[in-house]
PDB file of C-alpha atoms in Angstrom:
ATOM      1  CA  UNK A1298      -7.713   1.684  17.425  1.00 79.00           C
ATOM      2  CA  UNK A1299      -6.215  -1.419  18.493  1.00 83.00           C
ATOM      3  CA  UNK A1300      -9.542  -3.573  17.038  1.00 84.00           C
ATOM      4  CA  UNK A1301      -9.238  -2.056  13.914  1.00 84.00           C
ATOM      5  CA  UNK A1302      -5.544  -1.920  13.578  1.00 85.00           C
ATOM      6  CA  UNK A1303      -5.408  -6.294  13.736  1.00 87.00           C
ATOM      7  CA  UNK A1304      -8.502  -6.317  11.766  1.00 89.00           C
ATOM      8  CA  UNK A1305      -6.579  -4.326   8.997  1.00 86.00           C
ATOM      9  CA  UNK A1306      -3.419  -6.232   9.162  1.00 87.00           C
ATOM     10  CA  UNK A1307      -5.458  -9.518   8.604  1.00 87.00           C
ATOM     11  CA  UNK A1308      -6.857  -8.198   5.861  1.00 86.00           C
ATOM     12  CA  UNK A1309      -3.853  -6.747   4.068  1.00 86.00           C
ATOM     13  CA  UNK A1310      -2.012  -9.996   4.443  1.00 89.00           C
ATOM     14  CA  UNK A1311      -2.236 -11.001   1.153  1.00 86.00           C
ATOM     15  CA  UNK A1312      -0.806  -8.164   0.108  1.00 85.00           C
ATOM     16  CA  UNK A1313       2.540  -9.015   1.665  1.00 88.00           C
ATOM     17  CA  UNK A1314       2.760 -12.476   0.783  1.00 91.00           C
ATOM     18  CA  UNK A1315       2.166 -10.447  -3.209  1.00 91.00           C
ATOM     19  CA  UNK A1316       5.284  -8.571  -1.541  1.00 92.00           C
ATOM     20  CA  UNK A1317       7.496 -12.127  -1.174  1.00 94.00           C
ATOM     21  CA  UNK A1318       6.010 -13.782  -4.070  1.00 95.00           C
ATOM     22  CA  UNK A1319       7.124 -10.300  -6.232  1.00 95.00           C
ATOM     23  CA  UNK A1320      10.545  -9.657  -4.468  1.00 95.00           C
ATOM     24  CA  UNK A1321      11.209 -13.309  -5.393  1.00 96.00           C
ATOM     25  CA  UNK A1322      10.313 -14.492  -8.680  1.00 96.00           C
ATOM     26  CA  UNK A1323      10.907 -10.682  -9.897  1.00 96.00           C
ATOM     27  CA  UNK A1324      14.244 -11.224  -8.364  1.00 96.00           C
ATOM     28  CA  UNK A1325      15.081 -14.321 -10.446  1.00 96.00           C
ATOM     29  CA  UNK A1326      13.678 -12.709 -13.342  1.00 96.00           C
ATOM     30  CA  UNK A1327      15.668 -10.120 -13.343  1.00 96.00           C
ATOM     31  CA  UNK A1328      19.010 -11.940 -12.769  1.00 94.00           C
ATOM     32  CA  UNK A1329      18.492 -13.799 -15.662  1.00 94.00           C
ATOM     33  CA  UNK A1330      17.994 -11.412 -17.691  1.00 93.00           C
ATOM     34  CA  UNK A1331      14.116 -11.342 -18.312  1.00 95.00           C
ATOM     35  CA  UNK A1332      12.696  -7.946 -18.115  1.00 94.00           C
ATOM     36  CA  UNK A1333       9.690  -9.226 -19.970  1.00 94.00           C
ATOM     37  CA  UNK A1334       8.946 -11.220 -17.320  1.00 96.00           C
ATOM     38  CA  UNK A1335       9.644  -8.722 -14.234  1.00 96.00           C
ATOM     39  CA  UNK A1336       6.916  -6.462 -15.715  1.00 95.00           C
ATOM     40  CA  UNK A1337       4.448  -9.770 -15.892  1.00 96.00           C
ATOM     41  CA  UNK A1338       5.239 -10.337 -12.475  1.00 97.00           C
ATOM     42  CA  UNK A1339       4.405  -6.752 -11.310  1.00 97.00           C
ATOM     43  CA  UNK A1340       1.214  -6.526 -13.509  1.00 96.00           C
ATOM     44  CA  UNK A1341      -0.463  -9.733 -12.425  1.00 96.00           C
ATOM     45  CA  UNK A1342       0.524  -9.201  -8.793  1.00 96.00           C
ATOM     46  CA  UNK A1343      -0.822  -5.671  -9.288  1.00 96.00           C
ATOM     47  CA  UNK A1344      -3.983  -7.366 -10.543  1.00 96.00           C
ATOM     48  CA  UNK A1345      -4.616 -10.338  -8.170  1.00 95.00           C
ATOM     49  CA  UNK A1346      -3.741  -7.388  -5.255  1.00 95.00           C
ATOM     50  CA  UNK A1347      -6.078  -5.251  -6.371  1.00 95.00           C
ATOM     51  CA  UNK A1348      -8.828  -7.506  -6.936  1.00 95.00           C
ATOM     52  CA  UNK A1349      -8.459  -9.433  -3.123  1.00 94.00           C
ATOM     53  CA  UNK A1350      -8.087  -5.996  -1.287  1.00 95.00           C
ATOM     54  CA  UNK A1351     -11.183  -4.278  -3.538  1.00 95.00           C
ATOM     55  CA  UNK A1352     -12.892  -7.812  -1.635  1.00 95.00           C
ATOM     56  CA  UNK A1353     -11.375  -6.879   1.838  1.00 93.00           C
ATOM     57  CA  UNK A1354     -12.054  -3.218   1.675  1.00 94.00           C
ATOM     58  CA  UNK A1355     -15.803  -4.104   0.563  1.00 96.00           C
ATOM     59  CA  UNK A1356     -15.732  -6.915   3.560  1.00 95.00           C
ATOM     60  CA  UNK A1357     -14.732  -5.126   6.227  1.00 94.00           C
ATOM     61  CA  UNK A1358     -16.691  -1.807   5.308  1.00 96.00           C
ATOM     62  CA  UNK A1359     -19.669  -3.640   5.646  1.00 96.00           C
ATOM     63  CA  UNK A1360     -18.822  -5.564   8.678  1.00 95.00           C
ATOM     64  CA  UNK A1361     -17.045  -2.998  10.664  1.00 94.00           C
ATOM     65  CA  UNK A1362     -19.599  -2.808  13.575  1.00 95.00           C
ATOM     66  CA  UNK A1363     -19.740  -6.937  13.862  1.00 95.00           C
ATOM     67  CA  UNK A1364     -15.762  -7.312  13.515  1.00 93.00           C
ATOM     68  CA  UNK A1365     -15.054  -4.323  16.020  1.00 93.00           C
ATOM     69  CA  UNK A1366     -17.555  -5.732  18.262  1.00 93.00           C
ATOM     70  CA  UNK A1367     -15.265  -8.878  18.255  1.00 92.00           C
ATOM     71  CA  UNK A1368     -12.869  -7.248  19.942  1.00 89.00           C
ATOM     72  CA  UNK A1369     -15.032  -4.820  22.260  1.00 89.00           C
ATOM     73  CA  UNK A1370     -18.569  -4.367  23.254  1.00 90.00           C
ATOM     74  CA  UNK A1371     -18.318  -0.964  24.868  1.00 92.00           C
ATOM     75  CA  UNK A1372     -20.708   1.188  22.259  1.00 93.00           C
ATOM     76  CA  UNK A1373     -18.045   4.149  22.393  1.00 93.00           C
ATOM     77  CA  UNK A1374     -14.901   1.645  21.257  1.00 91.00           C
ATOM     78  CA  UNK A1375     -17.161   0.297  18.988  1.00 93.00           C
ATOM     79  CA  UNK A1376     -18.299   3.514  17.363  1.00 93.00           C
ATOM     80  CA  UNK A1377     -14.677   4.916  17.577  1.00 92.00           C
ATOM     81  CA  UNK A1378     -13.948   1.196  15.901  1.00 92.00           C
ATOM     82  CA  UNK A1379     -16.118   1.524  13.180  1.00 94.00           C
ATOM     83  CA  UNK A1380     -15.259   5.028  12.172  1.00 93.00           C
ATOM     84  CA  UNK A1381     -11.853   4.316  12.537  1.00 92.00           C
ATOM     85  CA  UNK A1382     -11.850   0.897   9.833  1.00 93.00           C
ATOM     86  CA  UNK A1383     -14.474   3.039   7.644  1.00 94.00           C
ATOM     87  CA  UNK A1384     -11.746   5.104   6.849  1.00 94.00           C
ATOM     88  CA  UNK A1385      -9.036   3.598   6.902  1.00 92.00           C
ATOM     89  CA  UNK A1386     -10.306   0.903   4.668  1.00 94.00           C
ATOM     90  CA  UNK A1387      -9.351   3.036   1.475  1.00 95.00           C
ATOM     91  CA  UNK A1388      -5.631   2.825   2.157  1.00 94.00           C
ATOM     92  CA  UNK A1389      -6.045  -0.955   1.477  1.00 94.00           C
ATOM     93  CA  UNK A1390      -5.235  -0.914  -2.299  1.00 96.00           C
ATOM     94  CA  UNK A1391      -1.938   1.733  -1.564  1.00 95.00           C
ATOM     95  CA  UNK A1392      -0.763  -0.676   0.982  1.00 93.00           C
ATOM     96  CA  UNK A1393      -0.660  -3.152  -1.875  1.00 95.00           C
ATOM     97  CA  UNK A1394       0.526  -0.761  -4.305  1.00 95.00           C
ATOM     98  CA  UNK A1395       3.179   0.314  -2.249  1.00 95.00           C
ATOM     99  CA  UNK A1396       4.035  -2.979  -1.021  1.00 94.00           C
ATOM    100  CA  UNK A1397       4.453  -4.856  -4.533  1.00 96.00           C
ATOM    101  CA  UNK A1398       6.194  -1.605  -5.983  1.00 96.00           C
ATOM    102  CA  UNK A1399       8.539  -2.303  -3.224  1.00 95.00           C
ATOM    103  CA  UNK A1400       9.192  -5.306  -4.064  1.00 96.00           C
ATOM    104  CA  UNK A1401       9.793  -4.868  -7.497  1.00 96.00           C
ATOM    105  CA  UNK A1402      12.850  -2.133  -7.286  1.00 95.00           C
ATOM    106  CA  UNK A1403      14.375  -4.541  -4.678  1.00 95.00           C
ATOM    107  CA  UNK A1404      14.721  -6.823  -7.395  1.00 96.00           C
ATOM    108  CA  UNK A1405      15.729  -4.350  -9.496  1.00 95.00           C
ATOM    109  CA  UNK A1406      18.383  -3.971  -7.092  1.00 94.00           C
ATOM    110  CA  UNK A1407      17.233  -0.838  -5.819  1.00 94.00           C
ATOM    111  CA  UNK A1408      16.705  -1.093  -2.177  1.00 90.00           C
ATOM    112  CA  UNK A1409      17.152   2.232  -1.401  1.00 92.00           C
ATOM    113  CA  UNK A1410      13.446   2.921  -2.754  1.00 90.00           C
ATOM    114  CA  UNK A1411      11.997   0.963   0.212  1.00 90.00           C
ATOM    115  CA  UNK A1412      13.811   3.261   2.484  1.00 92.00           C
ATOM    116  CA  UNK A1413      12.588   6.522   0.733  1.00 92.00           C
ATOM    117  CA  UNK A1414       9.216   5.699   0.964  1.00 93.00           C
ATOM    118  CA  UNK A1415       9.210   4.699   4.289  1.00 90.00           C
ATOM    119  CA  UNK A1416      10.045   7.768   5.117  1.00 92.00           C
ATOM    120  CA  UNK A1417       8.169   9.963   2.929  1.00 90.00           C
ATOM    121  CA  UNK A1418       4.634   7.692   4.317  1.00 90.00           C
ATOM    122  CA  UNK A1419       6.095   7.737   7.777  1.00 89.00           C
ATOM    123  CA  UNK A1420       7.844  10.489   8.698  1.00 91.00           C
ATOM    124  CA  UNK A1421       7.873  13.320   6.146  1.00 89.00           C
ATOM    125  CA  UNK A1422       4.021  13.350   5.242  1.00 88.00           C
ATOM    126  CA  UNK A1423       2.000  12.269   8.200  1.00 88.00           C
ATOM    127  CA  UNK A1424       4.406  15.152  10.095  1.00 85.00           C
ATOM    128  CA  UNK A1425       2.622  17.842   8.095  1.00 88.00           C
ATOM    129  CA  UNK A1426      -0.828  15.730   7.348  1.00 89.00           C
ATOM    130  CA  UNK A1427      -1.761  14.989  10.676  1.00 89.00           C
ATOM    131  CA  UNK A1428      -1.299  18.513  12.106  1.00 90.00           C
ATOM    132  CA  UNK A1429      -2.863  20.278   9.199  1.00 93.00           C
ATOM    133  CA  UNK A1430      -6.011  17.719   8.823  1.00 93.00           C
ATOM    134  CA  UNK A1431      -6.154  17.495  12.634  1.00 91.00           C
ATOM    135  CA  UNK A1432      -5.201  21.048  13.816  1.00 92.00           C
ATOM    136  CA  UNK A1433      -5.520  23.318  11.300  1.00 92.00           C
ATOM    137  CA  UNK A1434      -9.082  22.117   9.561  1.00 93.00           C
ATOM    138  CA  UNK A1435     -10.483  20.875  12.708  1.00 93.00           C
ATOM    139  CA  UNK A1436     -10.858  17.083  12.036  1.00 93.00           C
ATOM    140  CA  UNK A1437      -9.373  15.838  15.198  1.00 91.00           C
ATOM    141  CA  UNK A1438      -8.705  12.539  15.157  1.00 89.00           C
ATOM    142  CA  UNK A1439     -10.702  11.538  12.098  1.00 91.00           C
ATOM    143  CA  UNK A1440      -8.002  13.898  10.596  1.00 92.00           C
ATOM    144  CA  UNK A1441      -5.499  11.698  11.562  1.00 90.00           C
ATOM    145  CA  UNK A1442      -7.060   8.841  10.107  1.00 91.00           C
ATOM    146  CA  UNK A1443      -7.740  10.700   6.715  1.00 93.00           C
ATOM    147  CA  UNK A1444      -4.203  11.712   6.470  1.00 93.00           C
ATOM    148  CA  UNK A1445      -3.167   8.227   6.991  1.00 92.00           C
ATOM    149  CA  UNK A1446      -5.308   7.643   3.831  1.00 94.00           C
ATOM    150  CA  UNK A1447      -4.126  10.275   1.604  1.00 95.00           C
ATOM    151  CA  UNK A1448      -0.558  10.440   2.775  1.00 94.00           C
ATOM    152  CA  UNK A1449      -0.109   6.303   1.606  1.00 94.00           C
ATOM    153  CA  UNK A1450      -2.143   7.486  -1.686  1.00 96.00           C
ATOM    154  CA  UNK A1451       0.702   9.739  -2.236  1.00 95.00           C
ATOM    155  CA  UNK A1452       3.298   7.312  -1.470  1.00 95.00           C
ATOM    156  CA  UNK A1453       1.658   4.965  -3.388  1.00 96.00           C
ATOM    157  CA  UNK A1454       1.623   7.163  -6.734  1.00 97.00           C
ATOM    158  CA  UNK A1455       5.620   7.986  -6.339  1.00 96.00           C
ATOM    159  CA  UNK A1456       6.513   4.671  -6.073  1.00 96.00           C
ATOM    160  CA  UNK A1457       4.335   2.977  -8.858  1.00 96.00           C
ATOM    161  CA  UNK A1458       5.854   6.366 -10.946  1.00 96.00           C
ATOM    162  CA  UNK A1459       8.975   5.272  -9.947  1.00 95.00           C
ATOM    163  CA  UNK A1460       8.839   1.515 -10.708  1.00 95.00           C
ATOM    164  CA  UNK A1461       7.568   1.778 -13.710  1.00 95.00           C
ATOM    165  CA  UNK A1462      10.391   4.537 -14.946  1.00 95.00           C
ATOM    166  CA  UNK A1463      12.933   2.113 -13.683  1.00 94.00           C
ATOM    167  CA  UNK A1464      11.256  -0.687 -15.492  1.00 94.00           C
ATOM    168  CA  UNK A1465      10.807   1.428 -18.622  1.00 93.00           C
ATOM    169  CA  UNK A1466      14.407   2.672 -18.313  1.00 94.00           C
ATOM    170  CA  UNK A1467      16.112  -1.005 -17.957  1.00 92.00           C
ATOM    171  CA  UNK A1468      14.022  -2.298 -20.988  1.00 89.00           C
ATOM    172  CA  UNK A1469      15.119   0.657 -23.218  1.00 90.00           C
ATOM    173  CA  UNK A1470      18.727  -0.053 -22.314  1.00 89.00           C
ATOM    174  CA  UNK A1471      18.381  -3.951 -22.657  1.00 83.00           C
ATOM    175  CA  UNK A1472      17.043  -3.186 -26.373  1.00 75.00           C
ATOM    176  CA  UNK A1473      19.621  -0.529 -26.817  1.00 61.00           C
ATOM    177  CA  UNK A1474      21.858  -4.011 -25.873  1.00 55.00           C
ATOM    178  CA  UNK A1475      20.022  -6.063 -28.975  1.00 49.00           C
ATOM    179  CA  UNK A1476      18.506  -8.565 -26.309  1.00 45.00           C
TER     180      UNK A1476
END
């Protein structure tokens, strides 16, 4: 776990520094005024995001066993490794979802979405996902893993819902404004 865990958050840096460059030129955006811009922000960081964690997913996917083997020769960490970072490779693209979504209502002054969705990927949903997966279907521990997958899909979805509703909301009410 702990091979696979830095070789994931190596590979979903850019998707923070999508996070700062967001949060920040969103930011200014929306102070002065330019909603236009805010939503060109979010759909080219969207864009570049998706396309360089598509790349990292592919990337590590297919060099699981070498990377893991960085980190660990013993053929059971290694197998665990690899199983581990084959899975967990498709939560690359909500990371960045989630992360740039983030971003965006922070600008939009609304912090308190960062908070909400912590909570609902970290507390609320892998509660129940990791005990039914795990327990209840019999995955074991490759249930945990697959809940970690499908409970940041779902956090993923109800933020980018909720971005774009706040974005679509502010622009109605800045034309309602004759801007």
């Amino acid at each position: 776990y702990g091979a696979s865990l830095r070789i994931e958050q190596l590979t979903t840096l850019p998707a923070l520094g999508l996070n700062m460059a967001a949060l920040t030129i969103a930011g200014q955006n929306f102070g002065a005024g330019h909603l236009d811009r805010v939503r060109e922000v979010y759909k080219q960081c969207m864009k570049y995001g998706f396309m360089l964690m598509t790349i990292g997913m592919v990337l590590i996917f297919l060099l699981a066993r070498v990377l893991i083997t960085a980190f660990n020769s013993d053929p059971a960490v290694v197998a665990a490794g690899v199983t581990i970072i084959r899975i967990v490779v498709l939560v690359f693209n909500a990371y960045m979802l989630t992360n740039v979504s983030v971003a965006i209502m922070q600008a939009l002054k609304r912090p308190y979405v960062a908070m909400g969705i912590g909570f609902l990927r970290q507390i609320a949903l892998p509660s129940f996902m990791f005990y039914f997966l795990g327990t209840t279907l019999g995955m074991g521990v490759r249930g945990i893993w697959t809940g970690l997958v499908i409970d940041n899909w779902i956090a993923a979805a109800v933020v980018l819902f909720y971005a774009h509703r706040a974005l679509r909301r502010l622009e109605d009410a800045q034309g309602g404004l004759g801007a």
